[in-house]
mmCIF file of C-alpha atoms in Angstrom:
data_model
loop_
_atom_site.group_PDB
_atom_site.id
_atom_site.type_symbol
_atom_site.label_atom_id
_atom_site.label_comp_id
_atom_site.label_asym_id
_atom_site.label_seq_id
_atom_site.Cartn_x
_atom_site.Cartn_y
_atom_site.Cartn_z
ATOM 1 C CA UNK S 1 41.802 2.682 11.037
ATOM 2 C CA UNK S 2 38.158 1.936 10.282
ATOM 3 C CA UNK S 3 36.404 -0.264 12.813
ATOM 4 C CA UNK S 4 34.617 -3.420 11.739
ATOM 5 C CA UNK S 5 31.282 -1.880 12.735
ATOM 6 C CA UNK S 6 31.822 1.209 10.560
ATOM 7 C CA UNK S 7 33.116 -0.892 7.690
ATOM 8 C CA UNK S 8 30.002 -3.047 7.852
ATOM 9 C CA UNK S 9 27.799 0.055 7.960
ATOM 10 C CA UNK S 10 29.515 1.595 4.936
ATOM 11 C CA UNK S 11 29.165 -1.679 3.038
ATOM 12 C CA UNK S 12 25.451 -1.838 3.783
ATOM 13 C CA UNK S 13 24.950 1.763 2.696
ATOM 14 C CA UNK S 14 26.692 1.091 -0.595
ATOM 15 C CA UNK S 15 24.316 -1.800 -1.214
ATOM 16 C CA UNK S 16 21.158 0.183 -0.551
ATOM 17 C CA UNK S 17 19.109 0.777 -3.712
ATOM 18 C CA UNK S 18 18.783 4.278 -5.059
ATOM 19 C CA UNK S 19 15.407 5.842 -4.327
ATOM 20 C CA UNK S 20 13.610 5.451 -7.624
ATOM 21 C CA UNK S 21 10.122 4.724 -8.838
ATOM 22 C CA UNK S 22 8.786 1.279 -8.083
ATOM 23 C CA UNK S 23 9.434 -1.489 -10.610
ATOM 24 C CA UNK S 24 7.311 -4.608 -10.576
ATOM 25 C CA UNK S 25 6.996 -7.877 -12.464
ATOM 26 C CA UNK S 26 3.827 -9.956 -12.704
ATOM 27 C CA UNK S 27 4.956 -13.579 -12.538
ATOM 28 C CA UNK S 28 3.855 -16.167 -15.100
ATOM 29 C CA UNK S 29 1.805 -17.837 -12.350
ATOM 30 C CA UNK S 30 -0.651 -14.941 -12.792
ATOM 31 C CA UNK S 31 -1.017 -15.373 -16.564
ATOM 32 C CA UNK S 32 -4.509 -16.844 -16.441
ATOM 33 C CA UNK S 33 -5.713 -14.842 -13.430
ATOM 34 C CA UNK S 34 -7.729 -12.203 -15.236
ATOM 35 C CA UNK S 35 -8.407 -10.046 -12.186
ATOM 36 C CA UNK S 36 -4.793 -9.479 -11.160
ATOM 37 C CA UNK S 37 -3.465 -7.099 -13.803
ATOM 38 C CA UNK S 38 -6.522 -4.772 -13.764
ATOM 39 C CA UNK S 39 -6.216 -4.532 -9.979
ATOM 40 C CA UNK S 40 -2.490 -3.746 -10.112
ATOM 41 C CA UNK S 41 -3.154 -1.165 -12.822
ATOM 42 C CA UNK S 42 -5.904 0.460 -10.759
ATOM 43 C CA UNK S 43 -3.669 0.613 -7.683
ATOM 44 C CA UNK S 44 -1.129 2.620 -9.669
ATOM 45 C CA UNK S 45 -3.809 4.697 -11.378
ATOM 46 C CA UNK S 46 -5.280 5.631 -7.988
ATOM 47 C CA UNK S 47 -1.914 7.142 -7.045
ATOM 48 C CA UNK S 48 -1.796 9.043 -10.333
ATOM 49 C CA UNK S 49 -5.274 10.448 -9.761
ATOM 50 C CA UNK S 50 -4.319 11.456 -6.239
ATOM 51 C CA UNK S 51 -1.280 13.338 -7.535
ATOM 52 C CA UNK S 52 -3.384 15.047 -10.230
ATOM 53 C CA UNK S 53 -6.111 16.099 -7.826
ATOM 54 C CA UNK S 54 -3.600 17.366 -5.273
ATOM 55 C CA UNK S 55 -1.963 19.432 -8.019
ATOM 56 C CA UNK S 56 -5.404 20.945 -8.610
ATOM 57 C CA UNK S 57 -5.934 21.493 -4.880
ATOM 58 C CA UNK S 58 -7.191 25.074 -5.044
ATOM 59 C CA UNK S 59 -10.149 24.106 -7.276
ATOM 60 C CA UNK S 60 -10.962 20.759 -5.652
ATOM 61 C CA UNK S 61 -13.032 21.022 -2.467
ATOM 62 C CA UNK S 62 -13.300 17.241 -2.196
ATOM 63 C CA UNK S 63 -9.538 16.625 -2.117
ATOM 64 C CA UNK S 64 -9.183 19.491 0.383
ATOM 65 C CA UNK S 65 -11.656 17.734 2.618
ATOM 66 C CA UNK S 66 -9.965 14.323 2.250
ATOM 67 C CA UNK S 67 -6.512 15.711 3.061
ATOM 68 C CA UNK S 68 -7.858 17.527 6.094
ATOM 69 C CA UNK S 69 -9.506 14.428 7.515
ATOM 70 C CA UNK S 70 -6.589 12.064 6.927
ATOM 71 C CA UNK S 71 -3.585 14.334 7.492
ATOM 72 C CA UNK S 72 -4.798 17.605 9.006
ATOM 73 C CA UNK S 73 -3.720 19.509 5.886
ATOM 74 C CA UNK S 74 -5.588 22.797 5.441
ATOM 75 C CA UNK S 75 -3.455 24.522 2.779
ATOM 76 C CA UNK S 76 -0.905 23.419 0.152
ATOM 77 C CA UNK S 77 1.705 25.239 2.250
ATOM 78 C CA UNK S 78 1.376 22.581 4.957
ATOM 79 C CA UNK S 79 4.745 20.789 5.466
ATOM 80 C CA UNK S 80 3.165 17.397 4.687
ATOM 81 C CA UNK S 81 1.606 18.424 1.394
ATOM 82 C CA UNK S 82 4.709 18.070 -0.786
ATOM 83 C CA UNK S 83 5.738 14.929 1.086
ATOM 84 C CA UNK S 84 2.433 13.201 0.294
ATOM 85 C CA UNK S 85 2.550 14.498 -3.264
ATOM 86 C CA UNK S 86 5.990 12.912 -3.753
ATOM 87 C CA UNK S 87 4.800 9.578 -2.355
ATOM 88 C CA UNK S 88 1.884 9.480 -4.780
ATOM 89 C CA UNK S 89 4.053 10.537 -7.686
ATOM 90 C CA UNK S 90 6.555 7.789 -6.941
ATOM 91 C CA UNK S 91 3.784 5.199 -6.835
ATOM 92 C CA UNK S 92 2.132 6.636 -9.935
ATOM 93 C CA UNK S 93 5.398 6.326 -11.858
ATOM 94 C CA UNK S 94 5.675 2.602 -11.116
ATOM 95 C CA UNK S 95 6.707 0.654 -14.207
ATOM 96 C CA UNK S 96 6.181 -2.958 -15.149
ATOM 97 C CA UNK S 97 9.170 -5.112 -16.082
ATOM 98 C CA UNK S 98 7.649 -7.458 -18.644
ATOM 99 C CA UNK S 99 10.596 -9.782 -19.261
ATOM 100 C CA UNK S 100 11.959 -12.203 -16.682
ATOM 101 C CA UNK S 101 13.966 -10.097 -14.178
ATOM 102 C CA UNK S 102 17.624 -10.844 -13.579
ATOM 103 C CA UNK S 103 19.183 -11.267 -10.153
ATOM 104 C CA UNK S 104 20.428 -7.681 -10.315
ATOM 105 C CA UNK S 105 17.005 -6.172 -10.964
ATOM 106 C CA UNK S 106 15.437 -4.518 -7.920
ATOM 107 C CA UNK S 107 11.919 -5.552 -8.783
ATOM 108 C CA UNK S 108 8.865 -6.345 -6.679
ATOM 109 C CA UNK S 109 7.703 -9.666 -8.074
ATOM 110 C CA UNK S 110 3.983 -10.477 -7.900
ATOM 111 C CA UNK S 111 3.069 -14.173 -7.671
ATOM 112 C CA UNK S 112 -0.212 -16.083 -7.925
ATOM 113 C CA UNK S 113 1.214 -19.471 -6.890
ATOM 114 C CA UNK S 114 -0.350 -19.550 -3.406
ATOM 115 C CA UNK S 115 3.215 -19.579 -1.992
ATOM 116 C CA UNK S 116 4.050 -22.958 -3.541
ATOM 117 C CA UNK S 117 7.500 -21.627 -4.476
ATOM 118 C CA UNK S 118 8.476 -21.795 -0.796
ATOM 119 C CA UNK S 119 10.105 -25.035 0.317
ATOM 120 C CA UNK S 120 10.650 -26.310 3.831
ATOM 121 C CA UNK S 121 14.198 -27.099 4.897
ATOM 122 C CA UNK S 122 16.064 -27.875 8.103
ATOM 123 C CA UNK S 123 19.042 -26.089 9.586
ATOM 124 C CA UNK S 124 21.340 -27.561 12.217
ATOM 125 C CA UNK S 125 23.031 -25.121 14.564
ATOM 126 C CA UNK S 126 25.912 -26.118 16.815
ATOM 127 C CA UNK S 127 25.656 -24.236 20.109
ATOM 128 C CA UNK S 128 28.103 -26.216 22.231
ATOM 129 C CA UNK S 129 30.651 -28.972 21.630
ATOM 130 C CA UNK S 130 28.108 -31.638 22.482
ATOM 131 C CA UNK S 131 24.776 -29.917 21.689
ATOM 132 C CA UNK S 132 23.201 -29.250 18.312
ATOM 133 C CA UNK S 133 19.761 -27.887 17.505
ATOM 134 C CA UNK S 134 17.736 -28.392 14.356
ATOM 135 C CA UNK S 135 15.084 -25.929 13.236
ATOM 136 C CA UNK S 136 12.821 -25.628 10.218
ATOM 137 C CA UNK S 137 13.037 -22.758 7.762
ATOM 138 C CA UNK S 138 11.126 -21.942 4.592
ATOM 139 C CA UNK S 139 13.024 -20.769 1.509
ATOM 140 C CA UNK S 140 11.814 -19.026 -1.654
ATOM 141 C CA UNK S 141 13.221 -21.162 -4.483
ATOM 142 C CA UNK S 142 12.615 -18.637 -7.299
ATOM 143 C CA UNK S 143 15.757 -18.605 -9.523
ATOM 144 C CA UNK S 144 15.893 -14.798 -9.441
ATOM 145 C CA UNK S 145 16.210 -14.902 -5.665
ATOM 146 C CA UNK S 146 19.010 -17.443 -5.302
ATOM 147 C CA UNK S 147 22.641 -17.552 -6.346
ATOM 148 C CA UNK S 148 25.639 -19.847 -5.962
ATOM 149 C CA UNK S 149 28.957 -18.478 -4.756
ATOM 150 C CA UNK S 150 31.874 -20.670 -3.824
ATOM 151 C CA UNK S 151 29.722 -23.749 -4.048
ATOM 152 C CA UNK S 152 27.251 -22.340 -1.518
ATOM 153 C CA UNK S 153 23.676 -21.494 -2.500
ATOM 154 C CA UNK S 154 22.454 -18.187 -1.121
ATOM 155 C CA UNK S 155 18.753 -17.386 -0.800
ATOM 156 C CA UNK S 156 17.352 -13.858 -0.657
ATOM 157 C CA UNK S 157 14.093 -14.892 0.994
ATOM 158 C CA UNK S 158 13.870 -17.178 4.012
ATOM 159 C CA UNK S 159 11.687 -17.286 7.107
ATOM 160 C CA UNK S 160 11.243 -19.303 10.273
ATOM 161 C CA UNK S 161 7.466 -19.726 9.878
ATOM 162 C CA UNK S 162 5.350 -21.089 7.001
ATOM 163 C CA UNK S 163 4.497 -18.576 4.255
ATOM 164 C CA UNK S 164 1.297 -16.658 4.872
ATOM 165 C CA UNK S 165 -0.845 -18.095 2.069
ATOM 166 C CA UNK S 166 -0.418 -21.570 3.568
ATOM 167 C CA UNK S 167 -1.147 -20.362 7.090
ATOM 168 C CA UNK S 168 -4.864 -20.971 7.580
ATOM 169 C CA UNK S 169 -4.894 -18.903 10.767
ATOM 170 C CA UNK S 170 -3.890 -15.742 8.901
ATOM 171 C CA UNK S 171 -6.247 -16.160 5.934
ATOM 172 C CA UNK S 172 -4.237 -13.664 3.931
ATOM 173 C CA UNK S 173 -5.566 -12.088 0.743
ATOM 174 C CA UNK S 174 -2.248 -10.594 -0.312
ATOM 175 C CA UNK S 175 1.031 -11.007 1.506
ATOM 176 C CA UNK S 176 4.305 -9.121 1.097
ATOM 177 C CA UNK S 177 7.738 -10.546 1.863
ATOM 178 C CA UNK S 178 10.975 -8.663 2.526
ATOM 179 C CA UNK S 179 14.332 -10.118 1.527
ATOM 180 C CA UNK S 180 16.958 -10.704 4.188
ATOM 181 C CA UNK S 181 18.928 -7.676 2.938
ATOM 182 C CA UNK S 182 15.713 -5.572 2.768
ATOM 183 C CA UNK S 183 16.435 -4.614 -0.842
ATOM 184 C CA UNK S 184 13.864 -6.830 -2.540
ATOM 185 C CA UNK S 185 10.185 -7.593 -2.111
ATOM 186 C CA UNK S 186 7.909 -10.313 -3.360
ATOM 187 C CA UNK S 187 4.133 -10.339 -3.193
ATOM 188 C CA UNK S 188 1.763 -13.287 -3.286
ATOM 189 C CA UNK S 189 -1.916 -13.045 -4.121
ATOM 190 C CA UNK S 190 -3.396 -15.978 -2.244
ATOM 191 C CA UNK S 191 -6.120 -18.383 -3.293
ATOM 192 C CA UNK S 192 -8.966 -18.006 -4.009
ATOM 193 C CA UNK S 193 -8.522 -14.253 -4.496
ATOM 194 C CA UNK S 194 -6.051 -14.592 -7.361
ATOM 195 C CA UNK S 195 -8.798 -16.316 -9.370
ATOM 196 C CA UNK S 196 -11.389 -13.588 -8.836
ATOM 197 C CA UNK S 197 -12.162 -10.774 -11.239
ATOM 198 C CA UNK S 198 -14.157 -7.540 -11.162
ATOM 199 C CA UNK S 199 -12.693 -6.469 -7.816
ATOM 200 C CA UNK S 200 -11.674 -2.951 -8.822
ATOM 201 C CA UNK S 201 -13.254 0.291 -7.658
ATOM 202 C CA UNK S 202 -14.227 1.022 -11.248
ATOM 203 C CA UNK S 203 -16.410 -2.079 -11.178
ATOM 204 C CA UNK S 204 -17.601 -1.914 -7.565
ATOM 205 C CA UNK S 205 -18.388 1.808 -7.270
ATOM 206 C CA UNK S 206 -21.756 1.540 -8.992
ATOM 207 C CA UNK S 207 -22.919 -1.039 -6.434
ATOM 208 C CA UNK S 208 -22.254 1.072 -3.342
ATOM 209 C CA UNK S 209 -25.226 2.842 -1.708
ATOM 210 C CA UNK S 210 -25.780 6.496 -2.559
ATOM 211 C CA UNK S 211 -24.795 7.339 1.008
ATOM 212 C CA UNK S 212 -22.754 5.138 3.314
ATOM 213 C CA UNK S 213 -20.502 5.801 6.329
ATOM 214 C CA UNK S 214 -16.918 4.692 5.845
ATOM 215 C CA UNK S 215 -17.014 2.785 9.114
ATOM 216 C CA UNK S 216 -19.799 0.595 7.679
ATOM 217 C CA UNK S 217 -18.614 -2.918 6.791
ATOM 218 C CA UNK S 218 -20.199 -2.518 3.352
ATOM 219 C CA UNK S 219 -18.153 0.575 2.562
ATOM 220 C CA UNK S 220 -14.964 0.390 0.491
ATOM 221 C CA UNK S 221 -11.699 0.339 2.405
ATOM 222 C CA UNK S 222 -8.036 -0.516 1.769
ATOM 223 C CA UNK S 223 -8.619 -3.899 3.395
ATOM 224 C CA UNK S 224 -11.687 -4.978 1.388
ATOM 225 C CA UNK S 225 -11.166 -3.724 -2.185
ATOM 226 C CA UNK S 226 -8.681 -5.985 -3.976
ATOM 227 C CA UNK S 227 -6.916 -3.234 -5.919
ATOM 228 C CA UNK S 228 -6.549 -1.142 -2.762
ATOM 229 C CA UNK S 229 -5.141 -4.124 -0.848
ATOM 230 C CA UNK S 230 -2.494 -4.370 -3.560
ATOM 231 C CA UNK S 231 -1.840 -0.617 -3.327
ATOM 232 C CA UNK S 232 -1.427 -0.893 0.433
ATOM 233 C CA UNK S 233 1.209 -3.612 0.037
ATOM 234 C CA UNK S 234 3.032 -1.804 -2.771
ATOM 235 C CA UNK S 235 3.359 1.185 -0.437
ATOM 236 C CA UNK S 236 5.134 -1.140 1.990
ATOM 237 C CA UNK S 237 7.913 -2.037 -0.458
ATOM 238 C CA UNK S 238 11.553 -0.979 -0.163
ATOM 239 C CA UNK S 239 11.062 2.027 -2.464
ATOM 240 C CA UNK S 240 8.902 3.707 0.197
ATOM 241 C CA UNK S 241 10.529 2.597 3.440
ATOM 242 C CA UNK S 242 12.315 5.937 3.915
ATOM 243 C CA UNK S 243 9.032 7.829 3.507
ATOM 244 C CA UNK S 244 6.312 5.907 5.319
ATOM 245 C CA UNK S 245 6.251 3.047 7.783
ATOM 246 C CA UNK S 246 3.376 0.658 8.486
ATOM 247 C CA UNK S 247 1.569 0.629 11.802
ATOM 248 C CA UNK S 248 -0.301 -2.430 13.150
ATOM 249 C CA UNK S 249 -3.135 -3.670 10.952
ATOM 250 C CA UNK S 250 -5.796 -2.312 13.330
ATOM 251 C CA UNK S 251 -5.169 1.068 11.729
ATOM 252 C CA UNK S 252 -6.620 -0.172 8.452
ATOM 253 C CA UNK S 253 -10.037 0.992 9.650
ATOM 254 C CA UNK S 254 -11.285 4.501 8.953
ATOM 255 C CA UNK S 255 -11.759 5.761 12.492
ATOM 256 C CA UNK S 256 -8.227 5.065 13.786
ATOM 257 C CA UNK S 257 -6.797 6.660 10.638
ATOM 258 C CA UNK S 258 -8.555 9.986 11.253
ATOM 259 C CA UNK S 259 -8.117 9.930 15.023
ATOM 260 C CA UNK S 260 -4.364 9.330 15.122
ATOM 261 C CA UNK S 261 -2.054 12.354 15.539
ATOM 262 C CA UNK S 262 -0.947 14.012 12.327
ATOM 263 C CA UNK S 263 2.694 13.037 12.847
ATOM 264 C CA UNK S 264 1.636 9.374 12.927
ATOM 265 C CA UNK S 265 -0.720 9.760 9.978
ATOM 266 C CA UNK S 266 2.171 11.070 7.878
ATOM 267 C CA UNK S 267 4.025 7.772 8.323
ATOM 268 C CA UNK S 268 1.052 5.439 8.255
ATOM 269 C CA UNK S 269 0.564 3.477 5.039
ATOM 270 C CA UNK S 270 -3.161 3.045 5.603
ATOM 271 C CA UNK S 271 -3.755 6.805 5.519
ATOM 272 C CA UNK S 272 -2.106 6.989 2.097
ATOM 273 C CA UNK S 273 -4.194 4.050 0.899
ATOM 274 C CA UNK S 274 -7.385 5.757 2.068
ATOM 275 C CA UNK S 275 -6.305 8.973 0.349
ATOM 276 C CA UNK S 276 -5.752 7.209 -2.985
ATOM 277 C CA UNK S 277 -8.997 5.257 -2.687
ATOM 278 C CA UNK S 278 -11.077 8.363 -1.938
ATOM 279 C CA UNK S 279 -9.380 10.365 -4.683
ATOM 280 C CA UNK S 280 -10.225 7.673 -7.229
ATOM 281 C CA UNK S 281 -13.790 7.236 -5.967
ATOM 282 C CA UNK S 282 -14.386 10.867 -6.893
ATOM 283 C CA UNK S 283 -13.971 9.843 -10.535
ATOM 284 C CA UNK S 284 -16.830 7.387 -10.077
ATOM 285 C CA UNK S 285 -19.230 9.844 -8.462
ATOM 286 C CA UNK S 286 -18.571 9.202 -4.756
ATOM 287 C CA UNK S 287 -17.160 11.970 -2.576
ATOM 288 C CA UNK S 288 -16.380 12.404 1.100
ATOM 289 C CA UNK S 289 -19.254 14.366 2.600
ATOM 290 C CA UNK S 290 -19.049 16.690 5.600
ATOM 291 C CA UNK S 291 -21.926 15.599 7.788
ATOM 292 C CA UNK S 292 -22.927 16.676 11.313
ATOM 293 C CA UNK S 293 -24.126 14.301 13.998
ATOM 294 C CA UNK S 294 -27.537 12.748 13.453
ATOM 295 C CA UNK S 295 -29.066 15.034 16.110
ATOM 296 C CA UNK S 296 -27.916 18.189 14.350
ATOM 297 C CA UNK S 297 -29.663 20.054 11.562
ATOM 298 C CA UNK S 298 -27.458 19.538 8.515
ATOM 299 C CA UNK S 299 -28.737 22.745 6.933
ATOM 300 C CA UNK S 300 -26.938 24.727 9.622
ATOM 301 C CA UNK S 301 -23.617 23.898 7.984
ATOM 302 C CA UNK S 302 -22.981 25.558 4.648
ATOM 303 C CA UNK S 303 -19.378 24.507 4.109
ATOM 304 C CA UNK S 304 -16.669 22.127 5.287
ATOM 305 C CA UNK S 305 -15.027 25.055 7.091
ATOM 306 C CA UNK S 306 -18.123 25.708 9.204
ATOM 307 C CA UNK S 307 -18.483 22.038 9.931
ATOM 308 C CA UNK S 308 -14.813 21.798 10.937
ATOM 309 C CA UNK S 309 -15.494 24.449 13.566
ATOM 310 C CA UNK S 310 -18.206 22.179 14.957
ATOM 311 C CA UNK S 311 -16.326 18.893 14.955
ATOM 312 C CA UNK S 312 -12.620 18.214 15.026
ATOM 313 C CA UNK S 313 -10.746 16.118 12.475
ATOM 314 C CA UNK S 314 -11.072 12.861 14.390
ATOM 315 C CA UNK S 315 -14.769 12.728 15.235
ATOM 316 C CA UNK S 316 -15.709 9.058 14.682
ATOM 317 C CA UNK S 317 -19.154 9.840 13.244
ATOM 318 C CA UNK S 318 -17.492 11.732 10.457
ATOM 319 C CA UNK S 319 -16.831 10.114 7.106
ATOM 320 C CA UNK S 320 -19.718 9.519 4.720
ATOM 321 C CA UNK S 321 -19.486 8.678 1.057
ATOM 322 C CA UNK S 322 -22.188 10.437 -0.933
ATOM 323 C CA UNK S 323 -23.010 9.984 -4.601
ATOM 324 C CA UNK S 324 -22.730 13.252 -6.480
ATOM 325 C CA UNK S 325 -22.170 14.490 -10.053
ATOM 326 C CA UNK S 326 -19.209 16.512 -8.759
ATOM 327 C CA UNK S 327 -15.986 15.798 -10.630
ATOM 328 C CA UNK S 328 -12.611 17.511 -10.594
ATOM 329 C CA UNK S 329 -10.021 16.146 -13.063
ATOM 330 C CA UNK S 330 -7.059 17.980 -11.558
ATOM 331 C CA UNK S 331 -3.711 18.399 -13.306
ATOM 332 C CA UNK S 332 -2.788 16.216 -16.295
ATOM 333 C CA UNK S 333 -0.674 13.090 -15.774
ATOM 334 C CA UNK S 334 2.244 12.481 -16.207
ATOM 335 C CA UNK S 335 4.150 15.276 -14.463
ATOM 336 C CA UNK S 336 6.038 17.499 -16.874
ATOM 337 C CA UNK S 337 9.232 17.891 -14.859
#
């Protein structure tokens, strides 16, 4: 006899989506937001470039350096190398569902409605014979995310607090929502960011200084570049939950990402976002430079290997972007197998 607990577990497992490449749909609310699609495209392209450059690891000193700083990887035989490669391939193979998704489609839906699809409702709960409580909930009213069974309307997305775009305290740029069954995701690009354009690395790279530390507020990061913010949230969707798990938002900064232990870095979304960002910046003439402390003579260090002997992976002063003609295309995309 199967217990109720085991039966419930088996039922949940049967409902889990197969691990496949990410599928996404850009909602009609984004139709006239000219900066959204280029940013989504660049987020996916950054993953493709990361995969290509990792495939060309032996010839690419820059990607070697990036992987060492973010994940402690020194050779392609490192246990994490193939894991990271598979994450980037899965993101790079993301496909857009152009037509309106059905209720059965496991699709991450991207909205530009400033969370106006969410409606406030009240729920009354009976705790005792004589005592009832009423609480507010917010429900996503998108037709794809609701169904009627037995005269009862079921909603995939609900929450006990107002949606993030309407929460002035959070001041969200992009927010990601998980469905109650954790099988679906929706993403909202909040105002005024959904109306902005030219927020891709391709556009911004030429405006960065020729040399800038990554801990500088003017430097690119996964929390300031629009396309990389989108990439960060896409890496938090259900398709990646068995591979990487997000840590608190403080780890979005460069220094905590390179200081954290390697086992944490392997499951930290921000490290993957930094990897993709730095891999793509190489295409635009910016590479991660190995640089000693200001008091040291830089000429004493002839290679990243010598510098690594001087400073460990997590030295906070480390991490400078330097403009250079260096370029390594890596392996061709898409993968052949």
